mmCIF file of C-alpha atoms and ligand atoms in Angstrom:
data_model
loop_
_atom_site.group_PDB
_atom_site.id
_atom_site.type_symbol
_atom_site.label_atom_id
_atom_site.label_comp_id
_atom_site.label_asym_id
_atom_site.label_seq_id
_atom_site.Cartn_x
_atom_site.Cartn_y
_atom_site.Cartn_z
ATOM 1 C CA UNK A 1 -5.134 29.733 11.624
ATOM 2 C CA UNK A 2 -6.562 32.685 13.609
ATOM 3 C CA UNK A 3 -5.189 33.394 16.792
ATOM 4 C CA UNK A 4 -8.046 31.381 18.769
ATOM 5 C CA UNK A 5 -8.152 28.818 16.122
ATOM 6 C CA UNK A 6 -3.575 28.743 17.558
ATOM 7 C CA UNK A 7 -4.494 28.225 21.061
ATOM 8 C CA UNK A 8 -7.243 25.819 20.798
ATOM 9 C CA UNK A 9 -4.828 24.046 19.049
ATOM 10 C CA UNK A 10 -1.701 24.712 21.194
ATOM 11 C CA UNK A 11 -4.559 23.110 24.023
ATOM 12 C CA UNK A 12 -5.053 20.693 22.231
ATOM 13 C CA UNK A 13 -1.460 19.097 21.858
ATOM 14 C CA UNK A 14 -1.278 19.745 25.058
ATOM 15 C CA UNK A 15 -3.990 17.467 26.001
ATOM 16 C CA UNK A 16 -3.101 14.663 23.416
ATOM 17 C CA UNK A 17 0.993 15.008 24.836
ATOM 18 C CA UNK A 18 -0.469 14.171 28.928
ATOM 19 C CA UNK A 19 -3.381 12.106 28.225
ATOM 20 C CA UNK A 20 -2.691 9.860 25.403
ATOM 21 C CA UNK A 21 1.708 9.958 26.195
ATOM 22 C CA UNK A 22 2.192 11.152 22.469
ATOM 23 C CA UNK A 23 5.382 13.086 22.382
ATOM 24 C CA UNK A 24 3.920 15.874 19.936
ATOM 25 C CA UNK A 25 7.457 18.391 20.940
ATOM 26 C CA UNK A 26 8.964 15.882 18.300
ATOM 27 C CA UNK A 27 6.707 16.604 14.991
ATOM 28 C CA UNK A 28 5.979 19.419 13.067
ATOM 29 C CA UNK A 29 2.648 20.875 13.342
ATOM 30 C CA UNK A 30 1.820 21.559 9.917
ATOM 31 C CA UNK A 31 1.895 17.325 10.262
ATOM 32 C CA UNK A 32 -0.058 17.077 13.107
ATOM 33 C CA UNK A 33 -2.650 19.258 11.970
ATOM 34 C CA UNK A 34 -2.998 17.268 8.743
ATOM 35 C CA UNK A 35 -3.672 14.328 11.074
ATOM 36 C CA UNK A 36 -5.763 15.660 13.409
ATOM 37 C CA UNK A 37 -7.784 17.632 10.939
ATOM 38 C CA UNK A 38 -8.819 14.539 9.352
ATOM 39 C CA UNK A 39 -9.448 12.691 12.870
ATOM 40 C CA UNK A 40 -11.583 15.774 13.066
ATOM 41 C CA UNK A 41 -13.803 15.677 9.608
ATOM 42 C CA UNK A 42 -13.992 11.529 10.070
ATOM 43 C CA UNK A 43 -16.098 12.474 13.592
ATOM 44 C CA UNK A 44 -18.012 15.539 12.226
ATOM 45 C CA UNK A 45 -16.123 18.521 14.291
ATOM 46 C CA UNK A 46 -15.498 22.048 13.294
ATOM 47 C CA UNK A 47 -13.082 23.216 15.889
ATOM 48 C CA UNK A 48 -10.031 22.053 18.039
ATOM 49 C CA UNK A 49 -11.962 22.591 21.074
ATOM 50 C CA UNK A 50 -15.251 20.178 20.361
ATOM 51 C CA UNK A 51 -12.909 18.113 19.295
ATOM 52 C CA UNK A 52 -11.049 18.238 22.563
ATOM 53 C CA UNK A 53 -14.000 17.576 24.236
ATOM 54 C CA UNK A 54 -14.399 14.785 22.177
ATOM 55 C CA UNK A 55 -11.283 12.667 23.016
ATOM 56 C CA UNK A 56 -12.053 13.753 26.703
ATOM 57 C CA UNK A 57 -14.990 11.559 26.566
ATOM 58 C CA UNK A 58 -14.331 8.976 24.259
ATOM 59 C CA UNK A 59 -11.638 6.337 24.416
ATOM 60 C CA UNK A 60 -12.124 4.665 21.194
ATOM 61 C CA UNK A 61 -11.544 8.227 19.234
ATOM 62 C CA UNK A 62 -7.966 8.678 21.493
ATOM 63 C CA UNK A 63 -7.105 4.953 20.387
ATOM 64 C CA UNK A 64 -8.035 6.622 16.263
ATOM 65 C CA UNK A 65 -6.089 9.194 16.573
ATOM 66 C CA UNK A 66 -2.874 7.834 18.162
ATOM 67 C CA UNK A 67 -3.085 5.302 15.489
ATOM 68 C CA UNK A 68 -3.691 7.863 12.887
ATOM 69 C CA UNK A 69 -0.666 9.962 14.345
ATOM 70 C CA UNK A 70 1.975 6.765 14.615
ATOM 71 C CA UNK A 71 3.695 7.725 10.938
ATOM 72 C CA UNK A 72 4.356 3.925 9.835
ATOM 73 C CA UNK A 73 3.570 4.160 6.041
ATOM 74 C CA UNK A 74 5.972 1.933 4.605
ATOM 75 C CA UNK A 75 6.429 -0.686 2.073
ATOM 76 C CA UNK A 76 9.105 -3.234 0.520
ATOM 77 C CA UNK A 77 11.695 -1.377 -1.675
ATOM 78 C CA UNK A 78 10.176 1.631 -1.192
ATOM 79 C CA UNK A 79 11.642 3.798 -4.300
ATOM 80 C CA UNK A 80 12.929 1.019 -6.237
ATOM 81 C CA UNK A 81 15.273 3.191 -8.046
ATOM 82 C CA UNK A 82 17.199 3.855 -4.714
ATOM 83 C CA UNK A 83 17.210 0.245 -3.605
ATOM 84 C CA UNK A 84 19.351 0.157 -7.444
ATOM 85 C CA UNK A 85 21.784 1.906 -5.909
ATOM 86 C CA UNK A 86 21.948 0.504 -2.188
ATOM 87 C CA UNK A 87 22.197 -3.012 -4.118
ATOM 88 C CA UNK A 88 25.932 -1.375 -5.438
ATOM 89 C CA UNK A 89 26.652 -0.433 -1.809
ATOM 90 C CA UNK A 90 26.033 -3.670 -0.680
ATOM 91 C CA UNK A 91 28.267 -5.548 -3.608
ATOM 92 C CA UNK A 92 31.013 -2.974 -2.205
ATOM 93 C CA UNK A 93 30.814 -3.792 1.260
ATOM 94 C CA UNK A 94 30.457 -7.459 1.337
ATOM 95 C CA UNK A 95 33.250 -7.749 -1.176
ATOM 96 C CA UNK A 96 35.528 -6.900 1.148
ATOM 97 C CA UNK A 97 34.770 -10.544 3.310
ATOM 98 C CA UNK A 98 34.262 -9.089 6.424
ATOM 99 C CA UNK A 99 31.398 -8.938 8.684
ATOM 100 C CA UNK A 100 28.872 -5.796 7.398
ATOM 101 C CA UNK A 101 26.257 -4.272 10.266
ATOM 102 C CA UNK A 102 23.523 -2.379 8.859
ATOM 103 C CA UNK A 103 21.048 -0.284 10.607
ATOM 104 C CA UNK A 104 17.428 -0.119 9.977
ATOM 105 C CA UNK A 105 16.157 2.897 11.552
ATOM 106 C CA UNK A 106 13.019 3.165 11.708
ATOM 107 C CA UNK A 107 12.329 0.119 10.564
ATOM 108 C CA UNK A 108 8.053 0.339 10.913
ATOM 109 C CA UNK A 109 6.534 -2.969 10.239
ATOM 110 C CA UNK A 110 9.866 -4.338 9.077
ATOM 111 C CA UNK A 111 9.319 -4.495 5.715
ATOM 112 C CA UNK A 112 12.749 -1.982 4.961
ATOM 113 C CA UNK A 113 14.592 -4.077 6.585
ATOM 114 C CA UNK A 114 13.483 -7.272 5.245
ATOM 115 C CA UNK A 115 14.152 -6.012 1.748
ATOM 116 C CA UNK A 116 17.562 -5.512 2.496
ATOM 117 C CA UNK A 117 17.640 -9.000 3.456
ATOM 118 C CA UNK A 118 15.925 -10.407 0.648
ATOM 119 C CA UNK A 119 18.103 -8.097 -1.539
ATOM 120 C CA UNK A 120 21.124 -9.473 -0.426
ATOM 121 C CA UNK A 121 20.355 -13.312 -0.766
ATOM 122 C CA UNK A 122 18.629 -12.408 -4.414
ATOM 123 C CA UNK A 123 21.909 -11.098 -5.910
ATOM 124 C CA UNK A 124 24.790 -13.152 -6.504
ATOM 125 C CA UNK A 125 26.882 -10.880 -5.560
ATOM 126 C CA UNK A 126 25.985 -10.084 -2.502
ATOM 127 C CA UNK A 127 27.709 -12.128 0.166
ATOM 128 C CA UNK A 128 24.721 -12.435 2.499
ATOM 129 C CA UNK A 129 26.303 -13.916 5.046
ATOM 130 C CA UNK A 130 28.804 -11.425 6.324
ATOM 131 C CA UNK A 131 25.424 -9.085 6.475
ATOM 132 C CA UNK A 132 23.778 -8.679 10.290
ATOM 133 C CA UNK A 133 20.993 -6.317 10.357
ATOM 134 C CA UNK A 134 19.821 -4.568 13.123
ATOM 135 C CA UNK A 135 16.197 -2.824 12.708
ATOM 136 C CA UNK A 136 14.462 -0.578 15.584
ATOM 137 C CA UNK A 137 11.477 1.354 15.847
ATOM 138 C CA UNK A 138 10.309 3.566 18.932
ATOM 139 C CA UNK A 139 7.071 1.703 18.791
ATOM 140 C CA UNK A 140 6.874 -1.330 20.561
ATOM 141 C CA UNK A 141 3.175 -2.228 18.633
ATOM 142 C CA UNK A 142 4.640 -2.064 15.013
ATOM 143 C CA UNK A 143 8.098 -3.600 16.421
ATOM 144 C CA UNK A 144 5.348 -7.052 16.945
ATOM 145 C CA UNK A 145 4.176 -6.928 13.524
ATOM 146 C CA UNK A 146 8.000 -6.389 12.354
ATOM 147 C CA UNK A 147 9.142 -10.075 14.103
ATOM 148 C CA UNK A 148 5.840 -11.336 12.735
ATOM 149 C CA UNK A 149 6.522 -10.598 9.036
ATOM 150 C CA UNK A 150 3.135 -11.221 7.664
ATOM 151 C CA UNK A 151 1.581 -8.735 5.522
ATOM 152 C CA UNK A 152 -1.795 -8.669 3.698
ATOM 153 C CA UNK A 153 -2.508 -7.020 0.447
ATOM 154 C CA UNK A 154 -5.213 -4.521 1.147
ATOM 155 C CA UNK A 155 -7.155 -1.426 -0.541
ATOM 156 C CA UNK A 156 -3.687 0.756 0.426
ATOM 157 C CA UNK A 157 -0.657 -1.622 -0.121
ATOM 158 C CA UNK A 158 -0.166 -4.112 -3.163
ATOM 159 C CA UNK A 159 2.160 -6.641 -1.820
ATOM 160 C CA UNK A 160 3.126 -8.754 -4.532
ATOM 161 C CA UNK A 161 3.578 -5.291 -6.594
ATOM 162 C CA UNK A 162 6.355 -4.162 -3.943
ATOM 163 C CA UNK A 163 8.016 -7.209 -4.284
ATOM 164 C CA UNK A 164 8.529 -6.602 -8.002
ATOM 165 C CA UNK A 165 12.266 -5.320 -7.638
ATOM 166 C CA UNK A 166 12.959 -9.321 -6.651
ATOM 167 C CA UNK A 167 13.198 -11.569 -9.825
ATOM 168 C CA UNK A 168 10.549 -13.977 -8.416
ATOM 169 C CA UNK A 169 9.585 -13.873 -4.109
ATOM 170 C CA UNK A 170 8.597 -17.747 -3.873
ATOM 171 C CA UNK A 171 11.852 -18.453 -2.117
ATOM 172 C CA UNK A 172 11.816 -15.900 0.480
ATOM 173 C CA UNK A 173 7.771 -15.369 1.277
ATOM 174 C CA UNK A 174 5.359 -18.160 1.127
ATOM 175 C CA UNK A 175 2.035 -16.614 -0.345
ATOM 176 C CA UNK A 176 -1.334 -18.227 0.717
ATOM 177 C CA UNK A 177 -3.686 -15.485 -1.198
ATOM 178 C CA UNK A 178 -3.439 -12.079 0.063
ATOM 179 C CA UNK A 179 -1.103 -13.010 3.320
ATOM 180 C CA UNK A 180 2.181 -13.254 2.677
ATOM 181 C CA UNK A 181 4.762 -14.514 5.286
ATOM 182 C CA UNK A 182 8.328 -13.902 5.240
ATOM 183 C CA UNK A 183 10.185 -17.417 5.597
ATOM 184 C CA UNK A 184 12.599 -18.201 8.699
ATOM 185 C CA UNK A 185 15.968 -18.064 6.195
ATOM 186 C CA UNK A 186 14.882 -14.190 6.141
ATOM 187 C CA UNK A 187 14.203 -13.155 9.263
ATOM 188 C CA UNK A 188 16.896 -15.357 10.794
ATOM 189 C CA UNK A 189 19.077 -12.191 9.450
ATOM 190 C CA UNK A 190 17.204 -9.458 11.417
ATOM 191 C CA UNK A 191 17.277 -8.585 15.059
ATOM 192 C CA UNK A 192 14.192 -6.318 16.196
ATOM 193 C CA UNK A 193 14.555 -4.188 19.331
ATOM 194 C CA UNK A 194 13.503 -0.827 20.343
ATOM 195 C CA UNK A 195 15.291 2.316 20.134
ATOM 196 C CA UNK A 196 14.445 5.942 19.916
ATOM 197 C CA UNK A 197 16.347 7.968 17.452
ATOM 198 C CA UNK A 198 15.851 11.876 19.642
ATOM 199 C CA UNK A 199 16.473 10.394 23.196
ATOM 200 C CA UNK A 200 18.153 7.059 22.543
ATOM 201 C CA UNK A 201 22.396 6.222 22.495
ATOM 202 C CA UNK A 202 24.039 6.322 19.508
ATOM 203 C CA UNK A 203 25.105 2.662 18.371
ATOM 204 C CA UNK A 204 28.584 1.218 17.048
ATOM 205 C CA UNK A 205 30.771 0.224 14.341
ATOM 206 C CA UNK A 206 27.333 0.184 11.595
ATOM 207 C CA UNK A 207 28.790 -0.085 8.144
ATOM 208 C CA UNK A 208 25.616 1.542 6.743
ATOM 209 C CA UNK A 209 22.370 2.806 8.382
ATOM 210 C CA UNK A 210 19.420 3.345 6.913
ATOM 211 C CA UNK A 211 16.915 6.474 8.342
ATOM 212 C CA UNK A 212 14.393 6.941 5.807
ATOM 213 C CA UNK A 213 10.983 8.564 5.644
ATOM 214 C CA UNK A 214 11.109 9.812 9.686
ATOM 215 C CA UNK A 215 12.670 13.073 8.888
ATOM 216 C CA UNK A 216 9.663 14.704 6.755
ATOM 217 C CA UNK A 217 7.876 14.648 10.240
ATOM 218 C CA UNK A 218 10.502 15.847 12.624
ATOM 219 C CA UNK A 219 10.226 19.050 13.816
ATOM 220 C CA UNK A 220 13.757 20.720 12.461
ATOM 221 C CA UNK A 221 15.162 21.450 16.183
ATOM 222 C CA UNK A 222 15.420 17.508 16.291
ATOM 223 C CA UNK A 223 17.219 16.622 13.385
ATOM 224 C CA UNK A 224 20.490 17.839 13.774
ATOM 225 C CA UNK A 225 20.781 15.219 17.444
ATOM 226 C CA UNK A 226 19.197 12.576 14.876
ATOM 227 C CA UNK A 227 22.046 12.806 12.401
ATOM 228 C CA UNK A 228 24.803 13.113 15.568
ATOM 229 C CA UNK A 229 23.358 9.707 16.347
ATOM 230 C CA UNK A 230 23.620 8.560 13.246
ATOM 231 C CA UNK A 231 26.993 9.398 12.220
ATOM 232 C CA UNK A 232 28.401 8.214 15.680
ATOM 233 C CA UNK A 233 26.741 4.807 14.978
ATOM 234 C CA UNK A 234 28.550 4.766 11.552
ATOM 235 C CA UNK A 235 32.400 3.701 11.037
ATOM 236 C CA UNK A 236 34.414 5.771 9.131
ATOM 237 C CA UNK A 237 33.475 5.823 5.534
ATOM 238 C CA UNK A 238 30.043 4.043 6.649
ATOM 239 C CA UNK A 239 26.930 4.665 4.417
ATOM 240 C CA UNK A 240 23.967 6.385 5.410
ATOM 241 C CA UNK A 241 20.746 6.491 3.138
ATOM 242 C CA UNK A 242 17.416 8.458 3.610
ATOM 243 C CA UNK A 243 14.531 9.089 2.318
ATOM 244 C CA UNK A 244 14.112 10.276 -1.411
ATOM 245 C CA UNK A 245 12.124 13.643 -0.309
ATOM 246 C CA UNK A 246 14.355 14.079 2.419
ATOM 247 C CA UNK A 247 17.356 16.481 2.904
ATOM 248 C CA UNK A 248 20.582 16.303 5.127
ATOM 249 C CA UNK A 249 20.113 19.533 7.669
ATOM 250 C CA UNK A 250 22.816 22.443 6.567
ATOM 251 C CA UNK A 251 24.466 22.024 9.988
ATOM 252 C CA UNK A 252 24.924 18.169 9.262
ATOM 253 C CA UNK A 253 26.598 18.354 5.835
ATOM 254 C CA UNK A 254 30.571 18.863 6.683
ATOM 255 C CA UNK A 255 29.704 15.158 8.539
ATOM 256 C CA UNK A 256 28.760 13.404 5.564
ATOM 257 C CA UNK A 257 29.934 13.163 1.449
ATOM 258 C CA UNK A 258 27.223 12.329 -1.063
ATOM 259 C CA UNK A 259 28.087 8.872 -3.239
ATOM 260 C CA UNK A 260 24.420 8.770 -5.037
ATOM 261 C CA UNK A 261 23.515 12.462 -4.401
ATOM 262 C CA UNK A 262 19.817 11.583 -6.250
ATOM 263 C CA UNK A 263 19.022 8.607 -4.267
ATOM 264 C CA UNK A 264 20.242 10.374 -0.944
ATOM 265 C CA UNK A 265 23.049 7.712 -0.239
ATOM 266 C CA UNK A 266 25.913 9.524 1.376
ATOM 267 C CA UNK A 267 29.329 8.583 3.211
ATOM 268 C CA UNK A 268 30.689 9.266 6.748
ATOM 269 C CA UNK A 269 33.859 11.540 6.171
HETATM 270 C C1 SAM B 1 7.145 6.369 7.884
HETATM 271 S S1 SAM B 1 7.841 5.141 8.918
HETATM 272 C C2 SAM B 1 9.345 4.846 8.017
HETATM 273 C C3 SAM B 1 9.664 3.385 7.843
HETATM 274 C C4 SAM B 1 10.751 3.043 6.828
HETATM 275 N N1 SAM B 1 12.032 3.586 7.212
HETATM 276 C C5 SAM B 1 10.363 3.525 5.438
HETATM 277 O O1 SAM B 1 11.018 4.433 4.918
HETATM 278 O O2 SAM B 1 9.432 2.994 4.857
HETATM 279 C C6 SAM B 1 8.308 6.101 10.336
HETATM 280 C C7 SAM B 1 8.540 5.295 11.613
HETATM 281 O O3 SAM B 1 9.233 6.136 12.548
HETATM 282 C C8 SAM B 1 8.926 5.672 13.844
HETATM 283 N N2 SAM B 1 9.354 6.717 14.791
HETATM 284 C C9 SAM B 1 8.715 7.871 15.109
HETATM 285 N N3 SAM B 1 9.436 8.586 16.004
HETATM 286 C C10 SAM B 1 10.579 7.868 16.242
HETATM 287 C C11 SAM B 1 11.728 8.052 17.066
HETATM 288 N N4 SAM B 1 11.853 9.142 17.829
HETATM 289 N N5 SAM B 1 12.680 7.095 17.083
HETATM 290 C C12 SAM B 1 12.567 5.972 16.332
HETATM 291 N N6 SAM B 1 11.496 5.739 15.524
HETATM 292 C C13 SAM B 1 10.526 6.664 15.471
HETATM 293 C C14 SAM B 1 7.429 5.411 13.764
HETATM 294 O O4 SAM B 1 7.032 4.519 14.794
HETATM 295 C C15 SAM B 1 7.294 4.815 12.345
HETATM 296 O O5 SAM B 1 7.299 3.412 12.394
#
């Protein structure tokens, strides 16, 4: 980027972080620009400035790209070979027949958290019921489709291929075609609310939180308050898991021990 090309875009963040209330401080820009560059070549513009003009004069595009800038790729199990390991973790901590509190945050549509849910009334040795899960998003939109829990198999997500990690799905989703709804016995386990991880309160006494696949967008001067958060939310010796391209920030490490080092599952120490 030139140095007109930088403040045409510096403008334009700007614009997007009074008009449209996106908090863009919070990502990276090498992310945003990915985003907005493509808002850009979908509506034919060449430069951060017509495309500026653009969103000044059309609400439809500002509704496209705060959609296309909402990071909420998810899926069930995502990285089955880490959702191996997190099944161990939860043997561990329900054997020892107390109540467990896990933390799914963020959560997106809902489908990490209902994994872990499914997970744990799949395996035998799981005791589901001393499990409570807690999931939050910052977005109140996705938060909607979360307590929903119906998902459609489209050109970008295979449903029933996510839910391969599960020996068969019938008991916990009830399939009509491509929409499949997560039954009541499920979500019964989850409670939805909404929480931001940079400004929000750390919570209490989790046994494990999840906090997977936000990190890759975070601009780095917010991750070190993310992981504060986080580790004040855990119990001693709770479990924290990311996201499989993800790394604990240097100044974070003397907080937390690895216990799966490859599938990013760590301890509070
Ligand atoms: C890529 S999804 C990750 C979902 C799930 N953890 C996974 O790994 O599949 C990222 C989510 O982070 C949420 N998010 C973005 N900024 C946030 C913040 N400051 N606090 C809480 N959630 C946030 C977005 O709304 C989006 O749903």
């Amino acid at each position: 980027m030139n140095e007109t090309e930088e403040r045409s875009f510096e403008k334009l963040l700007e614009y997007i972080g009074r008009e449209l209330d996106f908090e863009s401080d919070f990502y990276n820009n090498a992310y945003l620009d990915r985003r907005i560059t493509a808002r850009m070549r979908r509506t034919d513009r060449d430069s951060y400035s017509s495309y500026k003009r653009l969103l000044e004069s059309d609400d439809e595009e500002k509704d496209a790209l705060l959609d296309s800038l909402s990071i909420n790729v998810t899926g069930f199990f995502r990285n089955p070979e880490a959702w191996e390991k997190l099944r161990q973790v939860l043997r561990d901590l329900t054997a020892e027949n107390r109540r467990v509190r896990i933390w799914s945050a963020p959560c997106a549509d809902g489908r990490e958290p209902y994994s872990i849910a499914m997970l744990a009334l799949d395996d035998p040795e799981i005791r589901e019921r001393s499990i409570e899960i807690t999931a939050t998003d910052i977005n109140p939109d996705i938060l909607e489709v979360a307590r929903a829990g119906v998902y459609e198999t489209s050109q970008t997500s295979d449903i029933a291929g996510e839910l391969e990690p599960l020996d068969a799905y019938e008991p916990y989703i009830d399939r009509e075609e491509n929409r499949f709804s997560v039954k009541d016995r499920v979500k019964k386990m989850i409670s939805f609310e909404q929480h931001d991880l940079i400004r929000g309160d750390p919570k209490r006494d989790f046994d494990l939180v999840l906090c997977r696949n936000l990190l890759i967008y975070i601009d780095s001067s917010f991750k070190v308050p993310i992981f504060e958060t986080i580790r004040n939310s855990l119990r001693d010796g709770g479990y924290l898991m990311i996201g499989m391209t993800e790394t604990l920030p240097t100044q974070s490490r003397d907080g937390f021990e690895p216990v799966y080092k490859q599938q990013r599952i760590y301890r509070r120490i």
